[in-house]
mmCIF file of C-alpha atoms and ligand atoms in Angstrom:
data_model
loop_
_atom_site.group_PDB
_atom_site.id
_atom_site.type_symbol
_atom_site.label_atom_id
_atom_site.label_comp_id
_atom_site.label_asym_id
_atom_site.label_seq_id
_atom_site.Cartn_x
_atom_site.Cartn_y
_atom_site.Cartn_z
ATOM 1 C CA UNK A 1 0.000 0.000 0.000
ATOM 2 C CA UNK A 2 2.689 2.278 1.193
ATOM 3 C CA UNK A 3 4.928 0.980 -2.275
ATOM 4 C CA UNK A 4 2.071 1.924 -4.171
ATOM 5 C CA UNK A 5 1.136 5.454 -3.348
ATOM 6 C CA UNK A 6 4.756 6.072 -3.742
ATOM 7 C CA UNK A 7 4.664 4.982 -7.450
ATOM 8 C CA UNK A 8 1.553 7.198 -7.959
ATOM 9 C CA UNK A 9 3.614 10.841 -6.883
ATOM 10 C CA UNK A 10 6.424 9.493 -8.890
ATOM 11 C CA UNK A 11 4.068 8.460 -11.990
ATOM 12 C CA UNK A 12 2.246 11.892 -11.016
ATOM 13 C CA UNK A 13 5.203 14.074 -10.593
ATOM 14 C CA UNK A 14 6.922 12.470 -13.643
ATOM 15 C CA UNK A 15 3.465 13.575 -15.779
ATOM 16 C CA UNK A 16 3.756 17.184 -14.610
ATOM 17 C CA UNK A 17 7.370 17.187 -15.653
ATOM 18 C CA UNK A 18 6.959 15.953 -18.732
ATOM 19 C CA UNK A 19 4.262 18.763 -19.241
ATOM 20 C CA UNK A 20 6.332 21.361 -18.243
ATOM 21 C CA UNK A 21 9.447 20.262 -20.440
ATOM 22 C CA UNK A 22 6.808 19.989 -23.915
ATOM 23 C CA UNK A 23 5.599 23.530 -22.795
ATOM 24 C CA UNK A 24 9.064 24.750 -22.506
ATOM 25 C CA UNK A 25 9.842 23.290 -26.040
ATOM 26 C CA UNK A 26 6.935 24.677 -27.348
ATOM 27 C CA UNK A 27 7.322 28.217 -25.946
ATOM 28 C CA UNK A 28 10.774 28.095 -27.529
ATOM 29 C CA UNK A 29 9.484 26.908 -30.913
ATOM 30 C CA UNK A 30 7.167 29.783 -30.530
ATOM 31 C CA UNK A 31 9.498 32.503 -29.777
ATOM 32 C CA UNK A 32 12.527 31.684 -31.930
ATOM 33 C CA UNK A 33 10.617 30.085 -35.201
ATOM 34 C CA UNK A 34 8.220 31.285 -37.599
ATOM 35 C CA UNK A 35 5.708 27.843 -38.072
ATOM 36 C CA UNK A 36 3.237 28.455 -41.168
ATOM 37 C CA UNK A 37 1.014 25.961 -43.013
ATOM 38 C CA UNK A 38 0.154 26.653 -46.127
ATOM 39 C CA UNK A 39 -2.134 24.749 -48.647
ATOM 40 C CA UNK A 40 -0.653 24.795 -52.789
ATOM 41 C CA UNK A 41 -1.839 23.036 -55.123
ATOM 42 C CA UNK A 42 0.600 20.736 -54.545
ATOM 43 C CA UNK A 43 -0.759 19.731 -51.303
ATOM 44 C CA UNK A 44 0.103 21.144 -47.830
ATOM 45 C CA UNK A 45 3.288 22.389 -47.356
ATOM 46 C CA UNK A 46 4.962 23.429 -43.668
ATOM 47 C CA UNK A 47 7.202 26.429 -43.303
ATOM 48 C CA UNK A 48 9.398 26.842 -40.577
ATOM 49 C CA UNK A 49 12.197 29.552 -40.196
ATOM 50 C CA UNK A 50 14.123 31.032 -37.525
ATOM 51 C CA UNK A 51 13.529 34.215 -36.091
ATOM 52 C CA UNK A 52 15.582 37.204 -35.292
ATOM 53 C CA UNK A 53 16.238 38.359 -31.852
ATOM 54 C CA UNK A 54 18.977 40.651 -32.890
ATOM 55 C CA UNK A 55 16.909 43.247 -34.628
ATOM 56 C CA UNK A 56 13.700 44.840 -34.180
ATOM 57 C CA UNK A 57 11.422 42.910 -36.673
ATOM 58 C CA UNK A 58 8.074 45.427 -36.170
ATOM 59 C CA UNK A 59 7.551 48.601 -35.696
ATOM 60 C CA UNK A 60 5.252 50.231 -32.335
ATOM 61 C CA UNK A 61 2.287 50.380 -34.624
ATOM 62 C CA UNK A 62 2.645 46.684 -35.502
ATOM 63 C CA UNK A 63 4.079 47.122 -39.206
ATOM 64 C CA UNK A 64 6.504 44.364 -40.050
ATOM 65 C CA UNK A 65 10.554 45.599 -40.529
ATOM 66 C CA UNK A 66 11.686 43.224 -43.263
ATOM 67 C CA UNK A 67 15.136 41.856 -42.229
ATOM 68 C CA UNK A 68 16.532 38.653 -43.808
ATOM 69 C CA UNK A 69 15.248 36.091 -41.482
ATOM 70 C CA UNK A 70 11.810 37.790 -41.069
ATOM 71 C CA UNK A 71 10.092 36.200 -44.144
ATOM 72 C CA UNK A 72 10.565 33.087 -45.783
ATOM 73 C CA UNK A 73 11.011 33.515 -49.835
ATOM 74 C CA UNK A 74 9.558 30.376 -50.906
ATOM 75 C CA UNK A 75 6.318 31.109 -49.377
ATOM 76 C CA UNK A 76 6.315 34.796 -50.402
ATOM 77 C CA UNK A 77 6.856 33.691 -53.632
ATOM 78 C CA UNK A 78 3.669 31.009 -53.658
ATOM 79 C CA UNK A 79 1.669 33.553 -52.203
ATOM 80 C CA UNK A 80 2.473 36.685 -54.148
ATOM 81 C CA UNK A 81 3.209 34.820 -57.454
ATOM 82 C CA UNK A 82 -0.213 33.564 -58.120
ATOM 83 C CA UNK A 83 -1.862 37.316 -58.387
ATOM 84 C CA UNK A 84 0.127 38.346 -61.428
ATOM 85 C CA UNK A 85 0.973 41.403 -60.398
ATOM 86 C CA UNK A 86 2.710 44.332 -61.950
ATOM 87 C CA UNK A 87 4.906 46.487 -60.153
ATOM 88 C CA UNK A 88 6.302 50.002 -61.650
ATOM 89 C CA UNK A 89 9.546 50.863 -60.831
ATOM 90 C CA UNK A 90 10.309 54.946 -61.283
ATOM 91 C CA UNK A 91 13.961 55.853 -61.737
ATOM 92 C CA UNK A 92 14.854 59.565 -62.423
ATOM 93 C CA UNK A 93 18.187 59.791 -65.126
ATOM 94 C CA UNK A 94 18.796 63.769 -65.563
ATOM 95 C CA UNK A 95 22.135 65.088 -66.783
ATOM 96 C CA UNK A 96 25.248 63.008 -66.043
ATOM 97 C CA UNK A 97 23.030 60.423 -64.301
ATOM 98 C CA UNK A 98 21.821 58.636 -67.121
ATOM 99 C CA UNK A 99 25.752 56.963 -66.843
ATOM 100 C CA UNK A 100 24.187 55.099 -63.630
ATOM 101 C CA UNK A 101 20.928 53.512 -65.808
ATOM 102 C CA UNK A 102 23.207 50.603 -67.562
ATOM 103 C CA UNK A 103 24.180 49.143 -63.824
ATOM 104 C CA UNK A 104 20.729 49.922 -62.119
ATOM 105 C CA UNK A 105 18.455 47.762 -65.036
ATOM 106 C CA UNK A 106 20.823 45.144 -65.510
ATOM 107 C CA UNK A 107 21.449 44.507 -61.603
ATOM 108 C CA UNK A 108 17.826 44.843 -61.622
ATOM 109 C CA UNK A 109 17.106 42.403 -63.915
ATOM 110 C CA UNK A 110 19.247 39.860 -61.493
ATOM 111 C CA UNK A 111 17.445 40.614 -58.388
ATOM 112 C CA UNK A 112 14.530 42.889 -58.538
ATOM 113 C CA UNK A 113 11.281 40.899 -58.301
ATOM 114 C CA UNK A 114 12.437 38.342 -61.188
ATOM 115 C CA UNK A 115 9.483 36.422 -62.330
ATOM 116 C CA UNK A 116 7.008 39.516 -61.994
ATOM 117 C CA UNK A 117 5.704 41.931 -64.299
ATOM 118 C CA UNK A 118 7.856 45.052 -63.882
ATOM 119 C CA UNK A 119 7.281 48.118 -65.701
ATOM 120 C CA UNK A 120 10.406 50.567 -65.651
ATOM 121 C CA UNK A 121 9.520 54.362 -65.855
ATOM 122 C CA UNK A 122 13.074 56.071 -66.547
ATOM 123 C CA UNK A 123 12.738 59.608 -66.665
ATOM 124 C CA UNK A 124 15.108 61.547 -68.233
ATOM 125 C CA UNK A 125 16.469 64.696 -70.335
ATOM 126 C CA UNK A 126 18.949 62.801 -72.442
ATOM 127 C CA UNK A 127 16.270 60.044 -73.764
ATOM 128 C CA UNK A 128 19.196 59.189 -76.619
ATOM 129 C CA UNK A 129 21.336 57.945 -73.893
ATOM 130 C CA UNK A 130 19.752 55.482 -72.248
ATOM 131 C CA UNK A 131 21.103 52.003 -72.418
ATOM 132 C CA UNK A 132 19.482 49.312 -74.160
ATOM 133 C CA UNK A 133 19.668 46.979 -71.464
ATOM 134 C CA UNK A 134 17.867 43.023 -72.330
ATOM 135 C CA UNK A 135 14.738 42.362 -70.148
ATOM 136 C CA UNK A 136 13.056 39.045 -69.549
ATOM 137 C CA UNK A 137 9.658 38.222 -70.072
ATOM 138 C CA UNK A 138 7.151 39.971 -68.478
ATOM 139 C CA UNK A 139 9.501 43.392 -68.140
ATOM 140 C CA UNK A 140 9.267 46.664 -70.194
ATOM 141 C CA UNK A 141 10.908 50.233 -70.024
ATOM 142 C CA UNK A 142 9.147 53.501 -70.842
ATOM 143 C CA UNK A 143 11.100 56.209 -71.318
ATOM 144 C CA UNK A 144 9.697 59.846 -70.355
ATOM 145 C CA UNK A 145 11.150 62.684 -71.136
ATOM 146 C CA UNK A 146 11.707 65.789 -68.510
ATOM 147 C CA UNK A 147 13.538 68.894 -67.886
ATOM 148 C CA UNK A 148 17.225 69.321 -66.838
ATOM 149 C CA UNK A 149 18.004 71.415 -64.210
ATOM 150 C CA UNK A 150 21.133 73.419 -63.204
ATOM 151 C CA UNK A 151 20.351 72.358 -59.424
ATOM 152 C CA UNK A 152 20.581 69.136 -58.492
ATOM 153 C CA UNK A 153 18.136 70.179 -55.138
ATOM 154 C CA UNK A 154 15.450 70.749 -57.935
ATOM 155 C CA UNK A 155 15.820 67.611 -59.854
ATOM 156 C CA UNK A 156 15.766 65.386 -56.421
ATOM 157 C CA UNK A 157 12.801 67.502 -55.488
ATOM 158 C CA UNK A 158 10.773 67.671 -58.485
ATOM 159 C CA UNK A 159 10.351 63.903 -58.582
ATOM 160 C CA UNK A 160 7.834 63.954 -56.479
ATOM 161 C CA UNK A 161 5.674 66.114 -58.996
ATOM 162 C CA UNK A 162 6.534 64.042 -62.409
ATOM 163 C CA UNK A 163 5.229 60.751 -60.548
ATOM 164 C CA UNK A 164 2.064 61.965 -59.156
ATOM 165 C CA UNK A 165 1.773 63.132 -62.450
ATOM 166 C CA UNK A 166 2.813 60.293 -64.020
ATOM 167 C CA UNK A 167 0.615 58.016 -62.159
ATOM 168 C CA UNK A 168 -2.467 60.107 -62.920
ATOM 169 C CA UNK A 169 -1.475 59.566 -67.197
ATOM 170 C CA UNK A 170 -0.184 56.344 -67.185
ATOM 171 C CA UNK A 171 1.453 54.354 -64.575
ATOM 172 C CA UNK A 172 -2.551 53.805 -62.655
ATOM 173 C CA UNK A 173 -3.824 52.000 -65.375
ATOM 174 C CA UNK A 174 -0.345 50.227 -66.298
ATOM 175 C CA UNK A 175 0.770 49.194 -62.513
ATOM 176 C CA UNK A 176 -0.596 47.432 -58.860
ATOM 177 C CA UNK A 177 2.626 48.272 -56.738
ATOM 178 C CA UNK A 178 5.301 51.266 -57.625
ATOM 179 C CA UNK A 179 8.567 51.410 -56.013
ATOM 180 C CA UNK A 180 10.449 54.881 -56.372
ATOM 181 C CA UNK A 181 13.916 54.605 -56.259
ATOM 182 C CA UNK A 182 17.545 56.831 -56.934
ATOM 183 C CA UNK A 183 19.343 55.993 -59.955
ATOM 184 C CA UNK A 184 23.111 55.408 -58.386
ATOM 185 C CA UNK A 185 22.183 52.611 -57.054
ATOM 186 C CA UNK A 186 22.796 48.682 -57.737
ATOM 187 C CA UNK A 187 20.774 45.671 -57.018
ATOM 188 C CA UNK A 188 23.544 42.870 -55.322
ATOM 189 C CA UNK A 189 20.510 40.015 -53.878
ATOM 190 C CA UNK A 190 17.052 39.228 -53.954
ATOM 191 C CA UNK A 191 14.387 42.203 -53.333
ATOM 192 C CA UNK A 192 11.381 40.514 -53.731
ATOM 193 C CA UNK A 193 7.450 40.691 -53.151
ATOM 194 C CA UNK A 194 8.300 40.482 -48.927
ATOM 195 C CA UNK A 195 8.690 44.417 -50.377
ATOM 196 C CA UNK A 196 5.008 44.479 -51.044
ATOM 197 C CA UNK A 197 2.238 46.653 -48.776
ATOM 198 C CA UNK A 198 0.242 49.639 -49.104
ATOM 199 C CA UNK A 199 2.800 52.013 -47.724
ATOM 200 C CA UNK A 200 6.730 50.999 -47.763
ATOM 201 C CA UNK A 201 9.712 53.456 -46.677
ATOM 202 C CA UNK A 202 12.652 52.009 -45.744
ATOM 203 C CA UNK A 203 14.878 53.141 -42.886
ATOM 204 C CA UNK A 204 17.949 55.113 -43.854
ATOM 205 C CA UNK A 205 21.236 52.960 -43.327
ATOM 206 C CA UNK A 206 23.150 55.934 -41.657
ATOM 207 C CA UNK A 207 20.327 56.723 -39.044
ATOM 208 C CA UNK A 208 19.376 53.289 -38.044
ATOM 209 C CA UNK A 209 21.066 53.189 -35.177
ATOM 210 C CA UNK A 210 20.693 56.589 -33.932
ATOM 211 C CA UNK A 211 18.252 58.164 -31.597
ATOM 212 C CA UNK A 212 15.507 60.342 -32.757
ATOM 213 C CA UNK A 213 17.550 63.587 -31.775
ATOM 214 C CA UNK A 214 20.242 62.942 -34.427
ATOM 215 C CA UNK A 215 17.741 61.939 -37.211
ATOM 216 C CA UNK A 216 18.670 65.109 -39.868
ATOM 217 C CA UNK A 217 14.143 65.953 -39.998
ATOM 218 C CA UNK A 218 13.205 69.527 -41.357
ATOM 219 C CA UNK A 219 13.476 71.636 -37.880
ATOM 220 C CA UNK A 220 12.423 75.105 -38.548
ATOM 221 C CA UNK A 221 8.593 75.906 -38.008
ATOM 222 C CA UNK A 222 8.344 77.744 -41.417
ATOM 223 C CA UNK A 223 8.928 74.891 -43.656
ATOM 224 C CA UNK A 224 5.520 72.370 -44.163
ATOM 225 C CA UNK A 225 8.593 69.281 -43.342
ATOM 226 C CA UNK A 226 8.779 70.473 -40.312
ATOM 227 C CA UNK A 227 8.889 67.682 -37.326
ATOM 228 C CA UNK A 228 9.872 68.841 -34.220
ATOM 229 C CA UNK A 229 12.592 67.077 -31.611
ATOM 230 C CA UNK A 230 10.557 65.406 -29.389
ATOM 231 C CA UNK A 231 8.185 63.838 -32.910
ATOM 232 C CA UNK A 232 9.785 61.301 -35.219
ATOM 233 C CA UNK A 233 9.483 57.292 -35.920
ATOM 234 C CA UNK A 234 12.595 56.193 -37.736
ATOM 235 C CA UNK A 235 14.670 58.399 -40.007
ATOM 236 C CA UNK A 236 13.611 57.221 -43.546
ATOM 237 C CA UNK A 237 15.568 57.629 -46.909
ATOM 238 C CA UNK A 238 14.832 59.428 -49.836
ATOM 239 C CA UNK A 239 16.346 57.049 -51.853
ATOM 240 C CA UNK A 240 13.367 54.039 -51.797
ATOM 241 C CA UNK A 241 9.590 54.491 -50.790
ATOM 242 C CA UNK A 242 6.502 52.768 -52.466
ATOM 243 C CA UNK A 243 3.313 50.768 -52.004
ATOM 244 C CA UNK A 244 0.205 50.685 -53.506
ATOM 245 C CA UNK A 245 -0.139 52.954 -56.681
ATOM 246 C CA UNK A 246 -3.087 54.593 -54.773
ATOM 247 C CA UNK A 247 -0.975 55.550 -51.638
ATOM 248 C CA UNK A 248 2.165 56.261 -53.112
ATOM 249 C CA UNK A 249 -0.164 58.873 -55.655
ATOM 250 C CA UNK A 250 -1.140 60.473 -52.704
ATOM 251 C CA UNK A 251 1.870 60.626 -51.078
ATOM 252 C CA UNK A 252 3.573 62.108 -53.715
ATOM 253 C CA UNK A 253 0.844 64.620 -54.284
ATOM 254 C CA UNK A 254 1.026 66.031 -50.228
ATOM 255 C CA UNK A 255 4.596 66.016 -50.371
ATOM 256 C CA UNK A 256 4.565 67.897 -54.190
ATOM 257 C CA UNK A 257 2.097 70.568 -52.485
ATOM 258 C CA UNK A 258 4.161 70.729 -49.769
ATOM 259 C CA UNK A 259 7.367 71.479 -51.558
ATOM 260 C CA UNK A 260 5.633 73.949 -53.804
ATOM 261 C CA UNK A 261 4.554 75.954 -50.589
ATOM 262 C CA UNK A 262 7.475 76.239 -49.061
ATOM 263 C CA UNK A 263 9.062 77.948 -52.444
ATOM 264 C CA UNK A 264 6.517 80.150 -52.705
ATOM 265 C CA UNK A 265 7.130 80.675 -49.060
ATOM 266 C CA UNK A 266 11.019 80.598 -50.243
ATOM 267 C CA UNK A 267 12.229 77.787 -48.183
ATOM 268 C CA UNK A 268 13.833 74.867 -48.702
ATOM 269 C CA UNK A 269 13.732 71.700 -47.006
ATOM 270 C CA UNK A 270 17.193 70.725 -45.219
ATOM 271 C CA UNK A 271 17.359 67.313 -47.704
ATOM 272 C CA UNK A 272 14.070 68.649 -50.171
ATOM 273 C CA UNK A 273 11.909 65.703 -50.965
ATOM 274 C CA UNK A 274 13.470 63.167 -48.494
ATOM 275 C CA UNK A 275 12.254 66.010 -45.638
ATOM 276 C CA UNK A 276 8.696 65.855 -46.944
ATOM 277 C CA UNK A 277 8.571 62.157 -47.237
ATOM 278 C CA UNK A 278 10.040 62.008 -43.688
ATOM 279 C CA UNK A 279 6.734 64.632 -42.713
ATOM 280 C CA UNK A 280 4.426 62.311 -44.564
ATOM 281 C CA UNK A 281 5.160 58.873 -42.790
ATOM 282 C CA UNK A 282 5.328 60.605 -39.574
ATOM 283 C CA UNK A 283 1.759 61.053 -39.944
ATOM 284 C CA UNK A 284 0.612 58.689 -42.415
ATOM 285 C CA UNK A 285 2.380 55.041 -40.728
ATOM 286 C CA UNK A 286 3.969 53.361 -43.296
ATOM 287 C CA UNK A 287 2.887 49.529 -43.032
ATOM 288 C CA UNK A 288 5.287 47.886 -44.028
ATOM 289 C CA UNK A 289 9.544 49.051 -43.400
ATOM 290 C CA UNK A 290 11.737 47.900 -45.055
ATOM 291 C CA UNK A 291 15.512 47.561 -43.309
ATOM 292 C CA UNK A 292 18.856 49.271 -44.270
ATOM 293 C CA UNK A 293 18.974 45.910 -46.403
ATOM 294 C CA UNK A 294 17.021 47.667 -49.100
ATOM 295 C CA UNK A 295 18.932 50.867 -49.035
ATOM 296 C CA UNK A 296 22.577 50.508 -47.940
ATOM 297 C CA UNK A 297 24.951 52.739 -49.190
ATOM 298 C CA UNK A 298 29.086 51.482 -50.638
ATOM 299 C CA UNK A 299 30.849 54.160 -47.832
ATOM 300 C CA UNK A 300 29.290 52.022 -45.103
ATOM 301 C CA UNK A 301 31.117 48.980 -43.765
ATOM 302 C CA UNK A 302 28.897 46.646 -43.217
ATOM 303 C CA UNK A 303 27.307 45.686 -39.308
ATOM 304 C CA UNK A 304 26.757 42.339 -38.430
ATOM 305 C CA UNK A 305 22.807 42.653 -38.350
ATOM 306 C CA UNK A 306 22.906 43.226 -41.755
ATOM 307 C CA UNK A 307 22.913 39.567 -43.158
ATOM 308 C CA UNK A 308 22.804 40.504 -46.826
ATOM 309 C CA UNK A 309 23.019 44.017 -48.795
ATOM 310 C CA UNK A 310 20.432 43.884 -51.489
ATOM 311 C CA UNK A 311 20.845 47.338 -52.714
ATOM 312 C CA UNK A 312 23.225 50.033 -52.373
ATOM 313 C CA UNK A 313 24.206 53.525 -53.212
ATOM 314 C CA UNK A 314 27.414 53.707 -55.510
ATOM 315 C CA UNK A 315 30.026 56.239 -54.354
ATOM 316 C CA UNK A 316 30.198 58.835 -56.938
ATOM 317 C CA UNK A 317 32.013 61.896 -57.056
ATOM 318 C CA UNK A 318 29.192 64.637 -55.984
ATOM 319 C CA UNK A 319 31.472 68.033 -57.494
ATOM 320 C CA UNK A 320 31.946 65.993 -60.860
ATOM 321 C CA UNK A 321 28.436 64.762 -61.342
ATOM 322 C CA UNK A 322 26.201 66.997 -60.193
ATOM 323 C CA UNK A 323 25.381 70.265 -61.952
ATOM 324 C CA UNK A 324 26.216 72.561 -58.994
ATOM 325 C CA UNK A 325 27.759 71.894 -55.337
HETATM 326 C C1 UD2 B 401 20.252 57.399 -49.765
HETATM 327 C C2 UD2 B 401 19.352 58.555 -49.832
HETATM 328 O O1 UD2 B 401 18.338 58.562 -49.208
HETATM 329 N N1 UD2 B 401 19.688 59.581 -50.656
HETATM 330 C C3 UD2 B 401 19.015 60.852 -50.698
HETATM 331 C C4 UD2 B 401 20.026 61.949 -50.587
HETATM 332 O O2 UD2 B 401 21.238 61.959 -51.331
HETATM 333 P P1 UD2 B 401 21.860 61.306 -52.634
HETATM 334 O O3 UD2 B 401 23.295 61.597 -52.620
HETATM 335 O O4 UD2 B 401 21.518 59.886 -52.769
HETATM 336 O O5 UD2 B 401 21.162 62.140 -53.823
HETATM 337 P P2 UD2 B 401 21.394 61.893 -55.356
HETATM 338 O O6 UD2 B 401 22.521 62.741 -55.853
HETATM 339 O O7 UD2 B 401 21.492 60.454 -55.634
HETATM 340 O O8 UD2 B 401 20.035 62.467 -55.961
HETATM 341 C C5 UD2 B 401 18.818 61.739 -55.852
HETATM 342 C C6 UD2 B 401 18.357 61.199 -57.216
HETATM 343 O O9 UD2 B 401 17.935 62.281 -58.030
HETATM 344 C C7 UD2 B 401 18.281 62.017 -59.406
HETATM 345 N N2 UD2 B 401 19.254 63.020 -59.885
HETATM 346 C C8 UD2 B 401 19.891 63.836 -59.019
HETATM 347 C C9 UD2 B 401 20.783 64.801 -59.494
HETATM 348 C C10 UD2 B 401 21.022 64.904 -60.882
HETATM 349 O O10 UD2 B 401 21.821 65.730 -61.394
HETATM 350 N N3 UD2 B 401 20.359 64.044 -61.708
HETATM 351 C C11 UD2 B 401 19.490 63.103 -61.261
HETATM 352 O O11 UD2 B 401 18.927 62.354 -62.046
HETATM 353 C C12 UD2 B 401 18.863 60.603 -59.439
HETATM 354 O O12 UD2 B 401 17.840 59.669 -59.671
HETATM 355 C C13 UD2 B 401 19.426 60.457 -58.049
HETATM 356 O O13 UD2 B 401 19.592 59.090 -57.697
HETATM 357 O O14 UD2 B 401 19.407 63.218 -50.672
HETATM 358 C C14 UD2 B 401 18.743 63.471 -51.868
HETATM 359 C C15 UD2 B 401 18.325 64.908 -51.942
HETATM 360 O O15 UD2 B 401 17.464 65.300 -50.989
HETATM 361 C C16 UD2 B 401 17.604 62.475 -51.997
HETATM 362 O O16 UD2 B 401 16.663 62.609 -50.952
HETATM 363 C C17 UD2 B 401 18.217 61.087 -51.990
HETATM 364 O O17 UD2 B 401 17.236 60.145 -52.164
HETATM 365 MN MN1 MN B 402 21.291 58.664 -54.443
#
């Protein structure tokens, strides 16, 4: 009798033990792996990845950072692939840029959502000098012609005007997704459709690990980027921003307004258009980041949380290139 209660706390203890050691595993699984079932065609497939606990992976309004290690690419791909989407891709070529168009399409063509529809929109005042640069299937360039400028501040700015317009004439009925991105740039790994949301900036690689008080915002009252010191998210480049045609239209129509008030009010933002887009997502939550990944730039040694550089600024000399200093 005495034996045989003893084997009952031992049977009963060893029960709660063993409960205790699958809910540790399991709480582990849950923090440190992504789980997802998914039914194809093909039947139902599992998808497991590890997590990152070395980065911030969403921001305090719940929209997802993309890091390497954040999504899994063969699921993206099943997901996204299936809705035949076509995503526009803006690129602005004026004066002794167009020499950066030959390495920004064909990198592109490497990495930038391969096996989706992509529509390039290459504006530019030398038209003759654009590359002819093979695209796959599925891909097509437009060229569109615009002014030159003796100030490079003007042609940086005065994108954001020639895409809302060019969304309104052509790019709404020709595109689901736009991504609007600097010429002297190169593609070096995949940027896929884990890029894809309604509203996507991407955090600039020199402020991303910086506090709010060093982020370079707009800080005089006057201007309509202003954001004072105590306001601010993330510091976001000029370089990349995009989303849904519909969101990215309006953005750059409030941010075109914007910079057309302030000249008549005959101020300029402290970095033009990248100031207004940083006013814009301060108020209007992107929902979707995307990290310094997207947007790195060659003068930057690499840090060890950045796993792979998909896209990067060239150096280039500034006093040689640009039309003024
Ligand atoms: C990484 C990043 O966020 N860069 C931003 C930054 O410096 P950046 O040094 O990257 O500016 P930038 O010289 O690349 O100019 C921005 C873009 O404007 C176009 N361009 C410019 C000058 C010219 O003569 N011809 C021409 O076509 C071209 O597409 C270029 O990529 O500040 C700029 C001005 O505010 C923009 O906000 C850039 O996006
Ligand atoms: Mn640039």
């Amino acid at each position: 009798m005495h034996f045989s209660s003893n084997v009952k706390q031992f049977v009963l203890l060893l029960i709660v033990g063993i409960f205790l050691l699958l809910g540790y595993v399991f709480f582990y699984i849950l923090c440190n792996y992504y789980i997802i079932i998914s039914t194809t065609q093909s039947g139902l497939i599992l998808f497991c990845f590890f997590s990152r606990t070395d980065v911030v992976a969403v921001t305090p309004w719940l929209a997802p950072i993309v890091w390497e290690g954040t999504f899994d690419p063969d699921l993206v791909d099943i997901i996204y692939k299936s809705m035949n989407l076509t995503i526009a891709t803006t690129v602005f070529a004026v004066g002794k840029y167009v020499r950066f168009l030959q390495d920004f399409l064909e990198t592109a063509e490497k990495h930038f959502m391969v096996d989706f529809n992509v529509r390039y929109y290459v504006f530019t005042d030398r038209p003759d000098d654009v590359p002819s640069v093979n695209l796959s299937q599925g891909r097509h360039l437009s060229v569109i012609q615009v002014p030159g400028s003796n100030r490079w501040q003007e042609i940086s700015a005065r994108r954001m005007e020639i895409i809302q317009t060019a969304i309104e004439r052509q790019i709404s009925r020709e595109a689901d997704y736009i991504f609007c991105l600097d010429v002297d740039s190169k593609f070096h790994a995949r940027w896929g459709a884990e890029s894809l949301g309604r509203l996507v900036a991407v955090i600039h690689p020199w402020f991303y690990q910086q506090t709010r008080d060093h982020f370079t915002y707009e800080r005089r009252p006057a201007s309509t980027a202003y954001i004072p010191m105590d306001e601010g998210d993330y510091y976001y480049a000029g370089a990349v921003f995009g989303g849904s045609v519909e969101d990215v239209y309006t953005l750059t129509k409030v941010c075109r307004n914007q910079l057309e008030e302030d000249a008549r009010n005959s101020i300029e933002a402290a970095w033009q258009e990248e100031s207004h887009l940083n006013r814009y997502l301060l108020y209007n939550k992107p929902s979707k980041l995307l990290s310094p990944e997207y947007q790195w730039d060659d003068k930057k040694t690499k840090t060890k949380e950045v796993k792979v550089i998909r896209f990067s600024s060239v150096i280039k000399n500034y006093a040689e290139i640009r039309p003024n200093v």
